[in-house]
mmCIF file of C-alpha atoms in Angstrom:
data_model
loop_
_atom_site.group_PDB
_atom_site.id
_atom_site.type_symbol
_atom_site.label_atom_id
_atom_site.label_comp_id
_atom_site.label_asym_id
_atom_site.label_seq_id
_atom_site.Cartn_x
_atom_site.Cartn_y
_atom_site.Cartn_z
ATOM 1 C CA HIS A 1 129.930 118.418 89.893
ATOM 2 C CA GLY A 2 130.937 120.744 92.641
ATOM 3 C CA ARG A 3 128.761 123.602 91.562
ATOM 4 C CA ARG A 4 125.637 121.251 91.193
ATOM 5 C CA VAL A 5 126.065 120.219 94.862
ATOM 6 C CA ASP A 6 125.926 123.799 96.003
ATOM 7 C CA LYS A 7 122.573 124.074 94.266
ATOM 8 C CA CYS A 8 121.141 120.815 95.781
ATOM 9 C CA PHE A 9 122.130 121.137 99.401
ATOM 10 C CA PRO A 10 121.622 124.062 101.821
ATOM 11 C CA LEU A 11 124.572 125.476 103.781
ATOM 12 C CA GLY A 12 125.492 123.352 106.707
ATOM 13 C CA THR A 13 124.625 120.108 105.036
ATOM 14 C CA PRO A 14 127.012 117.405 106.509
ATOM 15 C CA LYS A 15 129.870 116.511 104.201
ATOM 16 C CA GLY A 16 128.981 112.819 104.293
ATOM 17 C CA VAL A 17 125.493 113.589 102.792
ATOM 18 C CA VAL A 18 127.113 115.626 99.966
ATOM 19 C CA ASP A 19 129.698 112.938 99.437
ATOM 20 C CA ASP A 20 127.102 110.235 99.297
ATOM 21 C CA TYR A 21 125.094 112.293 96.761
ATOM 22 C CA GLU A 22 128.151 112.702 94.546
ATOM 23 C CA ARG A 23 128.938 109.060 94.680
ATOM 24 C CA LYS A 24 125.409 108.165 93.642
ATOM 25 C CA LEU A 25 125.504 110.746 90.912
ATOM 26 C CA LYS A 26 128.773 109.164 89.448
ATOM 27 C CA LEU A 27 127.241 105.702 89.527
ATOM 28 C CA GLY A 28 124.281 107.001 87.603
ATOM 29 C CA SER A 29 121.668 106.224 90.301
ATOM 30 C CA ILE A 30 120.586 109.884 90.579
ATOM 31 C CA ASP A 31 119.216 112.077 87.726
ATOM 32 C CA PRO A 32 121.892 114.836 87.589
ATOM 33 C CA ASP A 33 119.173 117.303 86.609
ATOM 34 C CA TYR A 34 116.757 116.640 89.400
ATOM 35 C CA ALA A 35 117.693 119.703 91.406
ATOM 36 C CA THR A 36 116.666 121.944 88.490
ATOM 37 C CA LYS A 37 113.355 120.201 87.815
ATOM 38 C CA LYS A 38 110.417 122.500 88.364
ATOM 39 C CA ALA A 39 108.166 121.549 91.269
ATOM 40 C CA SER A 40 105.179 121.921 88.934
ATOM 41 C CA GLU A 41 106.396 118.734 87.145
ATOM 42 C CA GLU A 42 107.030 116.650 90.247
ATOM 43 C CA THR A 43 104.311 114.796 92.158
ATOM 44 C CA PHE A 44 104.377 114.277 95.868
ATOM 45 C CA GLN A 45 104.958 110.533 95.331
ATOM 46 C CA ASP A 46 108.041 111.191 93.285
ATOM 47 C CA LEU A 47 109.371 113.743 95.696
ATOM 48 C CA GLY A 48 108.704 111.312 98.580
ATOM 49 C CA LYS A 49 110.830 108.550 96.903
ATOM 50 C CA ARG A 50 113.612 110.967 96.205
ATOM 51 C CA TRP A 51 113.504 112.207 99.798
ATOM 52 C CA VAL A 52 113.685 108.726 101.259
ATOM 53 C CA GLU A 53 116.684 107.761 98.982
ATOM 54 C CA ASP A 54 118.577 111.069 99.034
ATOM 55 C CA SER A 55 118.039 112.393 102.526
ATOM 56 C CA CYS A 56 116.206 110.010 104.974
ATOM 57 C CA ALA A 57 118.067 106.853 104.170
ATOM 58 C CA VAL A 58 121.451 108.760 104.189
ATOM 59 C CA GLU A 59 120.893 110.655 107.496
ATOM 60 C CA HIS A 60 118.936 108.126 109.484
ATOM 61 C CA SER A 61 118.958 104.455 110.345
ATOM 62 C CA PHE A 62 117.720 101.741 108.006
ATOM 63 C CA SER A 63 114.720 101.026 110.227
ATOM 64 C CA TYR A 64 113.656 104.701 110.364
ATOM 65 C CA ALA A 65 113.927 104.904 106.503
ATOM 66 C CA LYS A 66 111.893 101.741 106.146
ATOM 67 C CA LYS A 67 109.258 103.179 108.498
ATOM 68 C CA CYS A 68 109.113 106.412 106.431
ATOM 69 C CA ARG A 69 108.676 104.311 103.242
ATOM 70 C CA GLN A 70 105.755 102.581 104.816
ATOM 71 C CA ILE A 71 104.171 105.740 105.932
ATOM 72 C CA LEU A 72 104.556 107.119 102.451
ATOM 73 C CA ALA A 73 103.134 104.120 100.738
ATOM 74 C CA GLN A 74 100.253 103.454 103.177
ATOM 75 C CA HIS A 75 99.124 106.911 104.135
ATOM 76 C CA LEU A 76 100.589 109.723 102.167
ATOM 77 C CA ASP A 77 100.788 108.449 98.561
ATOM 78 C CA PRO A 78 97.140 107.408 98.368
ATOM 79 C CA VAL A 79 96.027 110.854 99.354
ATOM 80 C CA LEU A 80 98.747 113.225 98.048
ATOM 81 C CA GLY A 81 100.702 111.010 95.742
ATOM 82 C CA GLU A 82 99.411 112.191 92.358
ATOM 83 C CA ILE A 83 99.215 115.928 93.394
ATOM 84 C CA LYS A 84 101.912 118.127 92.041
ATOM 85 C CA VAL A 85 104.225 119.298 94.902
ATOM 86 C CA SER A 86 103.530 122.910 94.102
ATOM 87 C CA ASP A 87 99.783 122.432 94.336
ATOM 88 C CA VAL A 88 99.738 120.839 97.903
ATOM 89 C CA ASN A 89 98.530 123.389 100.407
ATOM 90 C CA SER A 90 97.682 123.519 104.111
ATOM 91 C CA GLN A 91 94.036 122.573 103.401
ATOM 92 C CA ASP A 92 95.231 119.325 101.914
ATOM 93 C CA ILE A 93 97.182 118.613 105.005
ATOM 94 C CA LEU A 94 94.333 119.473 107.334
ATOM 95 C CA GLY A 95 92.062 117.260 105.288
ATOM 96 C CA LEU A 96 94.543 114.502 105.634
ATOM 97 C CA GLN A 97 94.664 114.994 109.406
ATOM 98 C CA ARG A 98 90.843 115.024 109.621
ATOM 99 C CA ASP A 99 90.585 111.868 107.451
ATOM 100 C CA LEU A 100 93.075 109.991 109.694
ATOM 101 C CA LYS A 101 91.170 111.113 112.796
ATOM 102 C CA SER A 102 87.798 109.927 111.363
ATOM 103 C CA ARG A 103 89.456 106.500 110.613
ATOM 104 C CA ASN A 104 90.317 106.234 114.373
ATOM 105 C CA PHE A 105 94.124 106.266 114.015
ATOM 106 C CA ALA A 106 95.938 106.892 117.266
ATOM 107 C CA VAL A 107 96.906 110.466 117.877
ATOM 108 C CA GLN A 108 100.622 109.619 117.860
ATOM 109 C CA THR A 109 100.309 107.787 114.551
ATOM 110 C CA ILE A 110 98.697 110.822 112.944
ATOM 111 C CA ASN A 111 101.423 113.097 114.256
ATOM 112 C CA ASN A 112 104.072 110.615 112.876
ATOM 113 C CA ILE A 113 102.369 110.698 109.452
ATOM 114 C CA LEU A 114 102.289 114.441 109.348
ATOM 115 C CA ALA A 115 105.839 114.717 110.586
ATOM 116 C CA THR A 116 106.862 112.575 107.700
ATOM 117 C CA ALA A 117 104.884 114.670 105.243
ATOM 118 C CA SER A 118 106.554 117.817 106.750
ATOM 119 C CA ALA A 119 109.985 116.319 106.327
ATOM 120 C CA VAL A 120 109.284 115.668 102.662
ATOM 121 C CA PHE A 121 108.178 119.240 102.181
ATOM 122 C CA LYS A 122 111.213 120.586 104.127
ATOM 123 C CA PHE A 123 113.280 118.648 101.617
ATOM 124 C CA ALA A 124 111.481 120.361 98.713
ATOM 125 C CA LEU A 125 111.844 123.687 100.436
ATOM 126 C CA ALA A 126 115.595 123.262 100.817
ATOM 127 C CA GLN A 127 115.852 122.737 97.124
ATOM 128 C CA ASP A 128 113.698 125.701 96.270
ATOM 129 C CA LEU A 129 110.954 123.619 94.727
ATOM 130 C CA ILE A 130 108.254 125.165 96.762
ATOM 131 C CA PRO A 131 107.968 128.644 98.384
ATOM 132 C CA GLN A 132 106.753 127.288 101.824
ATOM 133 C CA ASN A 133 106.047 124.092 103.678
ATOM 134 C CA PRO A 134 102.338 123.430 103.644
ATOM 135 C CA CYS A 135 102.592 121.533 106.934
ATOM 136 C CA ALA A 136 104.033 124.676 108.671
ATOM 137 C CA GLY A 137 101.584 126.124 111.196
ATOM 138 C CA ILE A 138 99.499 122.945 111.412
ATOM 139 C CA LYS A 139 99.574 121.913 115.059
ATOM 140 C CA ARG A 140 100.170 118.385 116.058
ATOM 141 C CA LEU A 141 97.292 116.749 117.910
ATOM 142 C CA LYS A 142 97.689 116.515 121.583
ATOM 143 C CA VAL A 143 98.465 113.055 122.934
ATOM 144 C CA GLY A 144 96.070 112.133 125.724
ATOM 145 C CA GLN A 145 97.150 110.692 128.982
ATOM 146 C CA ARG A 146 98.064 107.020 128.516
ATOM 147 C CA PRO A 147 96.276 104.424 130.596
ATOM 148 C CA GLU A 148 98.137 103.078 133.531
ATOM 149 C CA LEU A 149 99.853 99.712 132.779
ATOM 150 C CA GLU A 150 98.775 96.696 134.712
ATOM 151 C CA VAL A 151 101.757 94.518 135.636
ATOM 152 C CA TRP A 152 101.910 91.037 136.964
ATOM 153 C CA THR A 153 102.927 90.324 140.545
ATOM 154 C CA LEU A 154 105.910 88.051 141.085
ATOM 155 C CA GLU A 155 103.544 85.181 141.987
ATOM 156 C CA GLU A 156 101.601 85.692 138.629
ATOM 157 C CA ARG A 157 104.841 85.801 136.662
ATOM 158 C CA ASP A 158 106.090 82.580 138.300
ATOM 159 C CA ARG A 159 102.768 80.795 137.764
ATOM 160 C CA PHE A 160 102.800 81.775 134.104
ATOM 161 C CA LEU A 161 106.420 80.615 133.547
ATOM 162 C CA GLY A 162 105.689 77.357 135.401
ATOM 163 C CA LEU A 163 102.768 76.534 133.225
ATOM 164 C CA LEU A 164 104.569 77.569 130.085
ATOM 165 C CA ARG A 165 107.588 75.417 130.975
ATOM 166 C CA GLU A 166 105.409 72.329 131.001
ATOM 167 C CA VAL A 167 103.347 73.198 127.918
ATOM 168 C CA ASN A 168 105.910 74.729 125.461
ATOM 169 C CA PHE A 169 109.519 74.803 126.617
ATOM 170 C CA PRO A 170 110.994 76.805 123.678
ATOM 171 C CA PHE A 171 108.400 79.495 124.162
ATOM 172 C CA PHE A 172 109.075 79.423 127.837
ATOM 173 C CA GLN A 173 112.739 80.148 127.226
ATOM 174 C CA ALA A 174 111.762 83.127 125.069
ATOM 175 C CA CYS A 175 109.361 84.502 127.667
ATOM 176 C CA ALA A 176 111.781 83.992 130.423
ATOM 177 C CA VAL A 177 114.440 85.988 128.597
ATOM 178 C CA ALA A 178 111.955 88.712 127.813
ATOM 179 C CA LEU A 179 110.645 88.934 131.355
ATOM 180 C CA PHE A 180 113.981 88.876 133.030
ATOM 181 C CA THR A 181 115.841 91.204 130.623
ATOM 182 C CA GLY A 182 113.191 93.682 129.569
ATOM 183 C CA LEU A 183 114.138 93.342 125.875
ATOM 184 C CA ARG A 184 111.598 94.436 123.325
ATOM 185 C CA PRO A 185 110.062 91.917 120.905
ATOM 186 C CA ALA A 186 112.149 93.166 117.984
ATOM 187 C CA GLU A 187 115.337 92.943 120.162
ATOM 188 C CA LEU A 188 114.461 89.393 121.043
ATOM 189 C CA ARG A 189 114.038 88.372 117.387
ATOM 190 C CA GLY A 190 117.552 89.699 116.607
#
């Protein structure tokens, strides 16, 4: 299997990534010939799934990999999923960007979606499945200035907590923890 790994991973790939691949290969959870598949046979959707499992989920946190799976399923697969990897070009990516803009997605969301697409194509590029990344050269949209946040005064905070304490004590406790610690909602949920 040592020679196959050299074909699958570019120089400088962390040893842990290669070891994880070899472990999955031995367990039979990876097609041993996937690195030699022709890009003309593989759709974007298939490549995206492989990227998440073999690269993204190995190199990043569970929550980031989950986010990437959602982006693929909700935004990229419906548009690019059935297209062969070798047939996707920069015009397809620009069309996706225009479509997302026309549907009033936030600029940062559009940039995150395109960054995920670019990562999938970088994965394909590293495996010599495509000659170039179709996302290369496509500029990210500029994020506009964010509106200034309005915050409560200390009196407003105390009034809110006082009312909440009387109406819904368990919710009061959660809000008090959030207000006094600065924890994010996901951190509060555990």
